[in-house]
Coordinates of C-alpha atoms in Angstrom, one line a residue:
M1 CA 0.0 0.0 0.0
L2 CA 2.7 2.6 1.0
P3 CA 4.8 2.1 -2.1
R4 CA 1.9 3.2 -4.3
V5 CA 1.8 6.7 -2.8
P6 CA 3.6 9.0 -5.2
L7 CA 7.0 10.5 -4.1
A8 CA 6.5 9.8 -0.4
G9 CA 5.7 6.1 -0.7
R10 CA 9.2 4.6 -0.7
P11 CA 10.5 6.7 2.2
A12 CA 7.3 6.1 4.2
R13 CA 7.8 2.3 3.6
R14 CA 11.3 2.5 5.0
I15 CA 10.2 4.5 8.0
W16 CA 7.4 2.0 8.7
W17 CA 9.9 -0.9 8.4
W18 CA 12.4 0.8 10.8
W19 CA 9.6 1.5 13.3
T20 CA 8.3 -2.1 13.3
C21 CA 11.8 -3.5 13.8
R22 CA 12.5 -1.3 16.8
R23 CA 9.0 -1.8 18.3
F24 CA 8.7 -5.5 18.0
G25 CA 12.3 -6.7 18.0
A26 CA 11.9 -8.7 14.8
E27 CA 12.7 -7.9 11.2
L28 CA 10.5 -8.9 8.3
A29 CA 12.0 -7.9 5.0
I30 CA 10.0 -5.6 2.8
D31 CA 10.1 -8.0 -0.1
A32 CA 9.1 -11.1 1.9
T33 CA 5.9 -12.8 0.7
V34 CA 3.8 -14.1 3.6
G35 CA 0.7 -16.3 3.3
G36 CA -2.3 -16.0 5.7
G37 CA -2.2 -17.5 9.2
L38 CA 1.4 -16.8 10.1
Y39 CA 1.8 -17.5 13.8
I40 CA 4.6 -16.0 15.8
P41 CA 4.0 -16.6 19.5
H42 CA 7.3 -15.0 20.7
P43 CA 8.3 -12.4 18.2
Y44 CA 11.8 -11.6 19.4
G45 CA 15.0 -12.0 17.5
I46 CA 13.4 -13.1 14.3
V47 CA 15.0 -12.1 11.0
V48 CA 13.1 -13.0 7.9
G49 CA 14.8 -12.0 4.7
A50 CA 13.5 -12.1 1.1
C51 CA 11.5 -15.4 1.0
T52 CA 8.1 -16.9 0.4
I53 CA 6.2 -18.1 3.4
G54 CA 3.1 -20.3 2.9
C55 CA -0.1 -20.4 5.0
D56 CA -0.4 -21.5 8.6
V57 CA 3.3 -21.4 9.3
T58 CA 4.6 -21.2 12.9
I59 CA 7.8 -19.4 13.6
L60 CA 9.3 -19.3 17.2
Q61 CA 11.8 -16.9 18.6
N62 CA 15.3 -16.4 17.2
V63 CA 14.6 -17.9 13.8
T64 CA 16.6 -16.6 10.8
I65 CA 15.7 -17.0 7.2
G66 CA 18.2 -15.5 4.8
T67 CA 20.9 -15.9 2.2
R68 CA 24.3 -17.5 2.4
G69 CA 25.9 -14.6 0.5
S70 CA 25.5 -12.0 -2.1
D71 CA 25.8 -14.5 -5.0
D72 CA 22.7 -16.5 -3.9
V73 CA 20.2 -16.8 -6.7
G74 CA 16.6 -17.3 -5.7
R75 CA 15.0 -17.2 -2.3
A76 CA 13.8 -19.6 0.4
T77 CA 10.4 -21.1 0.1
I78 CA 8.6 -22.2 3.3
G79 CA 5.6 -24.5 2.6
D80 CA 2.2 -24.4 4.2
G81 CA 1.8 -25.7 7.7
T82 CA 5.5 -25.7 8.4
Y83 CA 6.9 -25.4 12.0
L84 CA 10.2 -23.6 12.6
A85 CA 11.4 -24.2 16.2
A86 CA 13.4 -21.8 18.3
G87 CA 16.8 -20.8 16.9
A88 CA 16.3 -22.5 13.5
V89 CA 18.4 -21.0 10.6
I90 CA 17.4 -21.4 7.0
L91 CA 20.0 -20.2 4.6
G92 CA 20.0 -20.0 0.8
P93 CA 17.4 -20.7 -1.9
V94 CA 16.0 -23.8 -0.2
R95 CA 12.6 -25.3 -0.3
I96 CA 10.9 -26.5 2.9
G97 CA 7.9 -28.7 2.0
A98 CA 4.4 -28.4 3.3
G99 CA 4.0 -29.8 6.8
A100 CA 7.7 -30.1 7.5
R101 CA 9.2 -29.5 11.0
I102 CA 12.5 -27.8 11.6
G103 CA 14.0 -28.6 15.0
A104 CA 15.5 -26.1 17.5
N105 CA 18.8 -24.6 16.4
A106 CA 18.9 -26.6 13.2
V107 CA 20.8 -25.1 10.3
V108 CA 19.0 -25.9 7.0
L109 CA 21.3 -25.6 4.0
G110 CA 19.3 -27.9 1.6
D111 CA 15.8 -28.8 0.7
V112 CA 13.5 -30.6 3.2
A113 CA 10.7 -32.7 1.7
A114 CA 7.1 -32.3 2.6
G115 CA 6.1 -33.9 5.9
E116 CA 9.7 -34.5 7.0
A117 CA 11.6 -33.3 10.1
A118 CA 15.1 -31.8 10.0
V119 CA 17.4 -31.4 13.0
G120 CA 21.1 -30.8 13.6
V121 CA 23.9 -28.7 12.3
P122 CA 23.8 -29.0 9.3
A123 CA 20.2 -30.2 9.3
R124 CA 19.5 -33.7 8.3
T125 CA 16.1 -35.5 7.9
V126 CA 15.3 -37.8 10.8
R127 CA 11.8 -39.2 10.2
S128 CA 8.5 -38.1 9.0
A129 CA 7.0 -35.1 10.9
R130 CA 4.3 -37.2 12.4
N131 CA 6.9 -39.3 14.3
A132 CA 9.4 -36.5 14.9
D133 CA 7.9 -35.3 18.2
L134 CA 10.5 -37.3 20.1
Y135 CA 13.3 -35.4 18.3
L136 CA 11.8 -31.9 18.5
K137 CA 11.0 -31.7 22.3

């Protein structure tokens, strides 16, 4: 909405972004695409760069979604119904499938299939998301 205002739109958008970062302690990039039903119960320390987030995604505190470097082509895609636990890091143009679960402090550098769970540094798939509750608690 703000970018459409002639002349003042772009500066107003930057001021709004800066104010929300300071007020809420989280950063959501201006060019991030977010589906409906995004749930962030503890909105502190979250950094979301240019990415596409599906519907009904849960993001806990200290999650980072970004790029590995300036030469990255593409952006991360987070599928519908995905759960990102505290401290998870998603780097690069990876695809997280629908219903996937990313464990606490996992560093995701590659794709995660739909319905799978990923844990560890670097993240590896452990089991399907339905059976992953043992690993994610």
